[in-house]
Coordinates of N, CA and C in Angstrom, one line a residue:
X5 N 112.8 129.0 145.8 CA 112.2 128.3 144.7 C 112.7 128.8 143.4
X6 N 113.1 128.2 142.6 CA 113.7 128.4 140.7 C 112.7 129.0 140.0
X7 N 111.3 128.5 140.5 CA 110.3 129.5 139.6 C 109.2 129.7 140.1
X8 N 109.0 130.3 140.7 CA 107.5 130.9 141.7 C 106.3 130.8 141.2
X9 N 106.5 131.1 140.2 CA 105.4 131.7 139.3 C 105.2 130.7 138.0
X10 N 105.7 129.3 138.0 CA 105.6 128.6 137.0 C 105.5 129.3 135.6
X11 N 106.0 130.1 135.4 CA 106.0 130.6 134.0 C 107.1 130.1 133.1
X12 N 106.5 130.1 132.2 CA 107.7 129.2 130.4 C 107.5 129.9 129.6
X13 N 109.0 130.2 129.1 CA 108.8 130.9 127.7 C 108.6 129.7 126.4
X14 N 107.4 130.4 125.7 CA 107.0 129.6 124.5 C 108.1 129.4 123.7
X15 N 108.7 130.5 123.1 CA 110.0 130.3 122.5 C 109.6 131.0 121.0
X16 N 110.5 130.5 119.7 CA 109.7 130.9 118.1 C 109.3 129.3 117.7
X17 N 108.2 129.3 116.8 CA 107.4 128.2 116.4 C 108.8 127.9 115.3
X18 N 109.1 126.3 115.5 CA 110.0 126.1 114.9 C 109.4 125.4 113.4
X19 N 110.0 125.6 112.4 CA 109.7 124.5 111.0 C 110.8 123.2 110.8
X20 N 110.3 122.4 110.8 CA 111.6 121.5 111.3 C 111.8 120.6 109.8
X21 N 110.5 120.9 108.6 CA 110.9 120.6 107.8 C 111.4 121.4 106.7
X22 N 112.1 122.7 107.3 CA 112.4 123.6 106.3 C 113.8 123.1 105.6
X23 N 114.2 124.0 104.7 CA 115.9 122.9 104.1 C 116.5 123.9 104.9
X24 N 117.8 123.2 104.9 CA 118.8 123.6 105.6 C 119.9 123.4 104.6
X25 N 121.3 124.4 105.7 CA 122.7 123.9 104.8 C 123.8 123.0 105.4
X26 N 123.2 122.5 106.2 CA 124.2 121.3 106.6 C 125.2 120.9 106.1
X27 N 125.0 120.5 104.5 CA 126.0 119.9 104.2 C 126.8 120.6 103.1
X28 N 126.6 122.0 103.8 CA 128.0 122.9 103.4 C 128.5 123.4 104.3
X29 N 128.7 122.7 105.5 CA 129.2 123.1 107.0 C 130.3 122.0 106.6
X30 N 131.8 122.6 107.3 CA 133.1 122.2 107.2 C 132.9 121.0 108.2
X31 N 133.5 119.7 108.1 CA 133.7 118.8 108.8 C 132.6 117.6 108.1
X32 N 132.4 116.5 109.2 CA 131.4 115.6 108.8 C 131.4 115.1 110.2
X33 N 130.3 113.8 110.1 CA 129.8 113.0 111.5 C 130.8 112.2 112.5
X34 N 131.1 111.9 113.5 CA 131.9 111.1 114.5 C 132.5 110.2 113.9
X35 N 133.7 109.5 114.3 CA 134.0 108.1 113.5 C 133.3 107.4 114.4
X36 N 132.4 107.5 115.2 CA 131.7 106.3 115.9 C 130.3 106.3 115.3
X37 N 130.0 107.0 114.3 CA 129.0 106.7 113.6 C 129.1 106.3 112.2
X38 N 130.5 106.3 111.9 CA 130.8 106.1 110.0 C 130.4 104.2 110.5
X39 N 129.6 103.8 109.1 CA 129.7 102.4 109.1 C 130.8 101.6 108.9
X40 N 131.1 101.1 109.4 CA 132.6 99.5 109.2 C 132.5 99.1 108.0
X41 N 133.8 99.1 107.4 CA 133.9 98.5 106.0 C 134.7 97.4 106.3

C-alpha cells in the first residue's frame, strides 16, 4: 500500500492574492496563446 496510514501533508497556507514579479521574469506566454492578428 502507498499510504497506510492515510496521512497528508497540509503544506504552507498559500496567499494567492499577494503581488508577484512575473512580469520581470525573462521570456513571455506560448505562441499558442498570443491572439491572431
Amino acid at each position: 500500500s502507498v499510504n497506510p496510514k492515510r496521512l497528508v501533508a497540509r503544506g504552507p497556507d498559500l496567499e494567492f492574492e499577494a503581488p508577484h514579479d512575473r512580469d520581470e521574469l525573462p521570456g513571455g506566454p506560448p505562441t499558442d496563446l498570443l491572439p491572431l492578428a
